[in-house]
Short mmCIF file of C-alpha atoms in Angstrom, two decimals:
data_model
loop_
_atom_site.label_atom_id
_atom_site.label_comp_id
_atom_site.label_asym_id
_atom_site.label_seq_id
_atom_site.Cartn_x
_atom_site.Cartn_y
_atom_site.Cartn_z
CA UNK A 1 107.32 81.61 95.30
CA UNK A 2 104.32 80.54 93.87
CA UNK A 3 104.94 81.72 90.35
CA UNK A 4 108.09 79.49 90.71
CA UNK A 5 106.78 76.38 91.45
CA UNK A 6 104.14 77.13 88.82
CA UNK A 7 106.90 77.46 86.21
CA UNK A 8 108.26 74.05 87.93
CA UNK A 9 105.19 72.38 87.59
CA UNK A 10 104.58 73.37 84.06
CA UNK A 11 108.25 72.20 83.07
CA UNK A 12 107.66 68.88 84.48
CA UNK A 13 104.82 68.44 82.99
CA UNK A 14 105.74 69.66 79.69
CA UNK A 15 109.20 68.60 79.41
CA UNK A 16 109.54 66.08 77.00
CA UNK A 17 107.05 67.96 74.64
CA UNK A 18 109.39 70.50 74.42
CA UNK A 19 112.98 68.40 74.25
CA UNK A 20 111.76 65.88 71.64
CA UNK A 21 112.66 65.66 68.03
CA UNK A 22 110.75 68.49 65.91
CA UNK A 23 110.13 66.71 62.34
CA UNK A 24 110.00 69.33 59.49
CA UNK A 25 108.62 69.53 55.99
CA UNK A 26 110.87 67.97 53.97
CA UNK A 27 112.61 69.71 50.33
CA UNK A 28 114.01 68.38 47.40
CA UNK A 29 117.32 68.17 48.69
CA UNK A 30 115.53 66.14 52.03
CA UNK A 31 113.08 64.20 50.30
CA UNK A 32 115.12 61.12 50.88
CA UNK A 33 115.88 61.75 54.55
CA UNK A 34 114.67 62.39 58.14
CA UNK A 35 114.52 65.68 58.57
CA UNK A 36 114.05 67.10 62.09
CA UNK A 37 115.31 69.74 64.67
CA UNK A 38 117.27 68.30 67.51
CA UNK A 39 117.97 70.58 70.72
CA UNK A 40 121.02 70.28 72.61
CA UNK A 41 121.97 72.20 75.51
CA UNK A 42 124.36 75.11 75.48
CA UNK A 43 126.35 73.91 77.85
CA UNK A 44 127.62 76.26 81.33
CA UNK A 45 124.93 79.07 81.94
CA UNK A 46 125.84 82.22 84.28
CA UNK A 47 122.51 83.30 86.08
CA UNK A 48 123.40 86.67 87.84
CA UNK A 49 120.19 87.50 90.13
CA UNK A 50 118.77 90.60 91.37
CA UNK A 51 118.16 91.55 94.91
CA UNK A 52 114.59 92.86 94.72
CA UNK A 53 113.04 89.48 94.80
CA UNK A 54 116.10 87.10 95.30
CA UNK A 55 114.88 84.04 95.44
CA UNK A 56 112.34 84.33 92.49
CA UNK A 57 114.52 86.26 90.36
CA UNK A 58 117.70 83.89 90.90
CA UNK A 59 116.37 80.54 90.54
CA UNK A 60 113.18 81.28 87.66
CA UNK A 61 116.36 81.12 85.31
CA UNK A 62 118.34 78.36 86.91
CA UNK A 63 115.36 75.88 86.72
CA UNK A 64 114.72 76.98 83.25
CA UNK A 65 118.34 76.22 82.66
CA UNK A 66 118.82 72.91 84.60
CA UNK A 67 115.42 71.76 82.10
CA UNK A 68 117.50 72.41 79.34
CA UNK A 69 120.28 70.13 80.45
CA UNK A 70 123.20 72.76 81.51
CA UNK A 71 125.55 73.45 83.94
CA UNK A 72 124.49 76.38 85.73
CA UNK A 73 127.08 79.30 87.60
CA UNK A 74 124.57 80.88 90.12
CA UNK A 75 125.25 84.17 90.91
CA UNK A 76 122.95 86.12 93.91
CA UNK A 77 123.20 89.67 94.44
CA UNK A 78 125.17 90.64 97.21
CA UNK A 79 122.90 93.85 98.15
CA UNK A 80 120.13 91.07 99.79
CA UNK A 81 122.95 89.15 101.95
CA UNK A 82 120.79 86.86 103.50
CA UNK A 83 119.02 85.44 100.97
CA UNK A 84 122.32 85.03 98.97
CA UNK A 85 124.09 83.38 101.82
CA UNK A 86 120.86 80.84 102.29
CA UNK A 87 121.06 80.29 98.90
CA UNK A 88 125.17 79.15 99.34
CA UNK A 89 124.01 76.94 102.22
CA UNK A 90 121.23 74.98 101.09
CA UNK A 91 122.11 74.98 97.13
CA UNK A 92 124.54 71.93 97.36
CA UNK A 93 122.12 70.01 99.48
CA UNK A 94 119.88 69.29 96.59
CA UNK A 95 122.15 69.93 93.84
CA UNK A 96 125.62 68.76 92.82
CA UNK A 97 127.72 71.68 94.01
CA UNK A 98 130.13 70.95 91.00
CA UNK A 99 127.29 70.92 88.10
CA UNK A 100 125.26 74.26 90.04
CA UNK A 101 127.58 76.01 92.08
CA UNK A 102 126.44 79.39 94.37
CA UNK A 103 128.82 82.07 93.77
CA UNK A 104 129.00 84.89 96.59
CA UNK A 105 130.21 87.89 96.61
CA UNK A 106 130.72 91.30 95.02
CA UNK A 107 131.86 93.39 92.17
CA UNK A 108 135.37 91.80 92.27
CA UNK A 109 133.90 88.58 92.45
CA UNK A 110 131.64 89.29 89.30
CA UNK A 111 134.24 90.99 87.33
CA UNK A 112 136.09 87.51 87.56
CA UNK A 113 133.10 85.44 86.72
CA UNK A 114 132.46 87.82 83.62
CA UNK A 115 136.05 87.01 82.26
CA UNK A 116 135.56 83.32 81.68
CA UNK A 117 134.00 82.11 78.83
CA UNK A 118 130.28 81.05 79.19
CA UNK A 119 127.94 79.66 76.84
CA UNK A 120 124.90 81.83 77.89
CA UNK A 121 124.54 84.65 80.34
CA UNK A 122 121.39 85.19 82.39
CA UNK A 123 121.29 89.06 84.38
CA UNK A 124 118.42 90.96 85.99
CA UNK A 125 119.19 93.97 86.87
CA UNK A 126 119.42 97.86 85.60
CA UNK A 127 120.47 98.62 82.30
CA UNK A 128 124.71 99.78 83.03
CA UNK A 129 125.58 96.44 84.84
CA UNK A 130 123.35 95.34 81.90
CA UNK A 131 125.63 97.06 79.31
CA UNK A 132 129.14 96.03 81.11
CA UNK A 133 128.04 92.24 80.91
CA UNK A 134 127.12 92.69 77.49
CA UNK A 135 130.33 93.92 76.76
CA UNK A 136 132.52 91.45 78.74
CA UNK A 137 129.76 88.66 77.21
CA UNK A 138 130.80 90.13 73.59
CA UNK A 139 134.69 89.07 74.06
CA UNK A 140 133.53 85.51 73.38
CA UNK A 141 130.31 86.09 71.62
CA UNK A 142 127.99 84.58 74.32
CA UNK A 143 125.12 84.94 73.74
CA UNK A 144 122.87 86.85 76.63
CA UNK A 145 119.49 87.88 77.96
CA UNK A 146 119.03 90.75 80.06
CA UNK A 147 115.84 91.42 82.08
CA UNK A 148 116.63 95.26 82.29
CA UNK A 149 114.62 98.20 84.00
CA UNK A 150 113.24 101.79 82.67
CA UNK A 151 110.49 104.32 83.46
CA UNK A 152 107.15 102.28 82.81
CA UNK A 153 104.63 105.08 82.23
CA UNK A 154 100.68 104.68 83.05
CA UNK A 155 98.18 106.62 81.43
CA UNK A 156 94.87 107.52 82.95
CA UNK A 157 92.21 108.52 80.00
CA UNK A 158 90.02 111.47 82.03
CA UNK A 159 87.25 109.36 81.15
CA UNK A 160 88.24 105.78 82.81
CA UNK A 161 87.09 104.50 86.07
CA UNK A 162 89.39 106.39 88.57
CA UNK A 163 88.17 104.10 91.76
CA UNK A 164 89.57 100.53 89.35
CA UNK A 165 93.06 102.94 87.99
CA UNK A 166 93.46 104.39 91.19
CA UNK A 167 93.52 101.07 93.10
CA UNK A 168 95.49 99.28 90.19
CA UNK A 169 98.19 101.76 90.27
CA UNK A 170 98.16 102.19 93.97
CA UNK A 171 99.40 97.98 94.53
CA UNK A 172 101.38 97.88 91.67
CA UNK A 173 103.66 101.13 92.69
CA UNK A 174 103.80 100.47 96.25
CA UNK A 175 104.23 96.83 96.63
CA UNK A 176 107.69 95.76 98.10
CA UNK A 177 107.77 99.34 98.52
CA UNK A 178 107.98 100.34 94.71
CA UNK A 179 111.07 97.83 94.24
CA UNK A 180 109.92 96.07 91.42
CA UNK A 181 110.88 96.06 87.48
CA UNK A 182 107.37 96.43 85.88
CA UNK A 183 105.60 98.85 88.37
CA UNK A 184 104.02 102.04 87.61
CA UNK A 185 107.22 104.46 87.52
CA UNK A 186 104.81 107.66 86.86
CA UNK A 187 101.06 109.02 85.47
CA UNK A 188 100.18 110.73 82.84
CA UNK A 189 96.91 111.75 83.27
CA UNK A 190 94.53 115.15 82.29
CA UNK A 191 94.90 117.92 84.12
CA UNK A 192 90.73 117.73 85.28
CA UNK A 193 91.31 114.63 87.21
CA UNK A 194 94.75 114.61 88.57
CA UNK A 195 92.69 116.06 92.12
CA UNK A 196 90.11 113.04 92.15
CA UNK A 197 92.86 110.66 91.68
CA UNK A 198 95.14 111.63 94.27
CA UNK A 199 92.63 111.20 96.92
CA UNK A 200 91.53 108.19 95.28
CA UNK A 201 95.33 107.02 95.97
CA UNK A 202 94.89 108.25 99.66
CA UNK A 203 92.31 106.18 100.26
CA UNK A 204 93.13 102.99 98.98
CA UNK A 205 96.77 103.75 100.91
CA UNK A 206 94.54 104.20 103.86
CA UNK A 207 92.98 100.53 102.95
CA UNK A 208 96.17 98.70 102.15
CA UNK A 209 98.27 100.22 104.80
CA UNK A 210 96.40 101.56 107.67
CA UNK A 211 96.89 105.72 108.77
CA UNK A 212 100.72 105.11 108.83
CA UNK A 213 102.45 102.83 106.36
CA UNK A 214 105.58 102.68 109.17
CA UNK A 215 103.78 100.39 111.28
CA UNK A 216 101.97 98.52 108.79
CA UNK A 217 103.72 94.58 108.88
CA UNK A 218 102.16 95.22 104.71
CA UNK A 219 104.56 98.35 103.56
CA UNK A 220 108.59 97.02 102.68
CA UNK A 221 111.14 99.15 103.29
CA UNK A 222 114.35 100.22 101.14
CA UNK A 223 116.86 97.38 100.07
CA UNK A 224 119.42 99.76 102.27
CA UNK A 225 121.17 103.18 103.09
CA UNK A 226 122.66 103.54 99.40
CA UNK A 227 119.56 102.92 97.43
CA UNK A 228 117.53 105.33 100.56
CA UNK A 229 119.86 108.00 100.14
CA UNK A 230 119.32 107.74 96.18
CA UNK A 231 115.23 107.60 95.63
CA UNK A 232 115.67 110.37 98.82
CA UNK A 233 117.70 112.20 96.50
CA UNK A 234 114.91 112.65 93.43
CA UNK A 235 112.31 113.65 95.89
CA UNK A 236 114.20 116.88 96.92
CA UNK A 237 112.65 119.88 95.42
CA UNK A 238 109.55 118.09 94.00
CA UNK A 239 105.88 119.32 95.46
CA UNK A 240 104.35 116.04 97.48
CA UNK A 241 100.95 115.54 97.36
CA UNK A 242 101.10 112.26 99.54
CA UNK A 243 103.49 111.43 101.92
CA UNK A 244 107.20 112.09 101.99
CA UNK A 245 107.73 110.80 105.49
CA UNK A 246 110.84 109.61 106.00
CA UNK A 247 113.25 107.72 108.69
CA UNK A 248 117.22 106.74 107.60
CA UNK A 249 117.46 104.64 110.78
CA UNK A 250 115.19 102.12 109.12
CA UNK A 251 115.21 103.18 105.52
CA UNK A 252 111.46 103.89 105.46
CA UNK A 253 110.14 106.20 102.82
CA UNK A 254 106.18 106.80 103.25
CA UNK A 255 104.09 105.97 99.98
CA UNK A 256 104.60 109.31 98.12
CA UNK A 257 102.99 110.89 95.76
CA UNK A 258 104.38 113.91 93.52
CA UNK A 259 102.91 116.64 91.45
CA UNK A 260 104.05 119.45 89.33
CA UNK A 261 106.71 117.21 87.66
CA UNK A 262 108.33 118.68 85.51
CA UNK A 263 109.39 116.22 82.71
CA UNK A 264 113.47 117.27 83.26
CA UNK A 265 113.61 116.79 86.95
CA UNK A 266 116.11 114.49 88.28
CA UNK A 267 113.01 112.04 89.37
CA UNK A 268 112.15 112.05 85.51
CA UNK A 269 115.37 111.20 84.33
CA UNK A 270 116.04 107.38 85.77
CA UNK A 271 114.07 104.32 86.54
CA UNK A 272 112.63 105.16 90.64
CA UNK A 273 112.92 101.75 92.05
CA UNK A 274 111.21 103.25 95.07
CA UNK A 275 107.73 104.73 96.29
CA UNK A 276 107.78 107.80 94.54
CA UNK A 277 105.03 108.39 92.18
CA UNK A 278 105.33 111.45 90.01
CA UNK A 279 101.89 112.77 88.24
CA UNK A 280 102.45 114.78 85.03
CA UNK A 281 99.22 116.16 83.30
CA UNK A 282 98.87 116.12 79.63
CA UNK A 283 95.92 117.07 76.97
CA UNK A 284 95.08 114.06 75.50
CA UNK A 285 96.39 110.27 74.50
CA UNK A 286 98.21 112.17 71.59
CA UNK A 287 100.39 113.83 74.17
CA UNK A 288 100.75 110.94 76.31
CA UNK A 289 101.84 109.29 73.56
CA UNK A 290 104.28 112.04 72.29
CA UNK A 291 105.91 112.12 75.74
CA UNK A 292 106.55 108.05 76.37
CA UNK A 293 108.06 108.05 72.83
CA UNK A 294 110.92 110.91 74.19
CA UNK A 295 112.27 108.47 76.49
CA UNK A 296 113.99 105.25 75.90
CA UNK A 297 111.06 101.91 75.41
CA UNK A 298 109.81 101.25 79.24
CA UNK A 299 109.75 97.60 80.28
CA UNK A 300 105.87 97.83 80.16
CA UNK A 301 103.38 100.46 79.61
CA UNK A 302 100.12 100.76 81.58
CA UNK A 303 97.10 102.11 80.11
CA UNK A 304 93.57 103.08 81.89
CA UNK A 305 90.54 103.98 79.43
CA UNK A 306 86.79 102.99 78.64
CA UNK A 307 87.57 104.05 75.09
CA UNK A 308 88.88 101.46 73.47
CA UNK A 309 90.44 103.41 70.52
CA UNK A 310 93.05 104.01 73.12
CA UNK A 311 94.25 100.88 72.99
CA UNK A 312 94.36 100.87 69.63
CA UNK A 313 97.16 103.25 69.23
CA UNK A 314 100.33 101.62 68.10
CA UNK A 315 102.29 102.85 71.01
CA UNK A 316 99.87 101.24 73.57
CA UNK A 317 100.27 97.71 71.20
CA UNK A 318 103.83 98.00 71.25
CA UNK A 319 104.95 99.32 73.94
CA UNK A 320 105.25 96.83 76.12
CA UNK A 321 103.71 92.95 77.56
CA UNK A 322 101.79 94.49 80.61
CA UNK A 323 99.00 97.07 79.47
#
């Protein structure tokens, strides 16, 4: 929540910078006249949240929107129930329930939403909900944004600091319990030091979560049984290094750590969304590089070196906004 009041507090303050008149040079068909850019707002925005951070995720967009001067259709995910049905209740206390109405509900309830006509579209989520609201968004040519998923690799140069990579990787994968957009989805890393960063990993798990993540208050559990039963599903058959602990009553999965990957296993072959954290070795950046470029552009790419040619690599500049 922090981040969003942030954003809040840097709207506020920053507002009528940003909504003002924006003179521009003039031409010879101007030369007589004021020329500026006025902004307007679009009108009725749909914000369709996500469920891995609900609140956060849902209303980042719907303050931006409200700043802009629209009407905004707010749309929770129904997976986090609570949060959406909090959201329903205390919405309309601070807002004008006509201008921002909370929308509940599921996929019928989002099909209907999707066949009115918007003037923007706001979704979080993974990329095929991403492609069906592009395609019901294309019917009237609204315009959209969608803050979609994918694999975000990490490479570990073999000569980086394993203790700063190690711990770096370690929080970013396991937080909320690997349910986050931008973490760490595998390694790459050479074969020489895939041993000294496991147990590099093992300790800082040890730090963060105590000798068994299950009763740590720290370590999240899955959003529920559908999403368990799926990241259980791309650990069968794959060689654990860390972890693997499991308990469906609760839908805990330990902090887990794979090896051996091979780069067409099912684990390899969709964004995790969970704490698994396959390790695939490679020879060198060149390979590294080879192998993110095979897969569809990750949502950020996470690189580890003391050489700093290795950030100079076009993929590493390009890849994505969190290196």
């Amino acid at each position: 929540m922090m981040g969003l009041l942030a954003e809040i507090e840097l709207i506020i303050d920053n507002l009528h910078k940003w909504a003002a008149p924006q003179h521009v040079k003039k031409n010879l068909t101007t030369m007589g006249d004021d020329v500026y850019i006025n902004y307007e707002p679009l009108g009725v925005v749909l914000v369709i949240g996500a469920w891995n951070y609900p609140l956060v995720v849902v209303l980042q967009p719907v303050v931006g929107a409200i700043a802009a001067g629209n009407a905004v259709v707010i749309k929770p995910s129904e997976v986090a129930e609570h949060t959406a049905k909090l959201l329903e209740k205390i919405v309309p206390r601070y807002l004008d329930k006509e201008l921002y109405p909370v929308v509940n509900g599921g996929v019928p309830e989002t099909t209907k939403l999707l066949a009115e006509r918007f003037d923007h579209i706001f979704y979080t989520g993974n990329t095929s909900v991403g492609k069906i609201i592009m395609q019901a968004a294309a019917k009237f040519l609204t315009p959209v944004t969608l803050e979609l998923g994918g694999k975000s690799p990490c490479y570990i140069d073999k000569d980086c600091d394993i203790d700063i990579a190690s711990r770096r990787i370690t929080w970013g994968k396991f937080v909320n319990c690997g349910q986050t957009c931008i973490a760490p989805d595998y390694v790459l890393c050479d074969k020489s030091i895939q041993g000294k960063l496991i147990e590099k990993i093992k300790e800082t798990l040890k730090e963060f979560y105590g000798e068994n993540p299950k009763e740590s208050q720290d370590y999240e559990r899955i959003i529920n049984q559908r999403h368990f039963k799926r990241v259980l599903g791309l650990l069968q058959g794959e060689k654990v290094a860390i972890g693997g602990e499991h308990d469906e009553s609760s839908c805990y999965i330990a902090p887990t750590v794979l090896i051996d990957v091979k780069p067409n296993a099912k684990v390899m072959q969709e964004e995790i969304f969970g704490p698994l954290l396959p390790i695939i070795t490679v020879k060198d950046v060149d390979e590294a590089i080879q192998f993110i470029n095979q897969k569809e552009k990750p949502l950020a790419l996470y690189a580890f070196a003391n050489d700093k040619k290795v950030f100079g690599y076009p993929c590493v500049q390009n890849l994505g906004p969190d290196c």
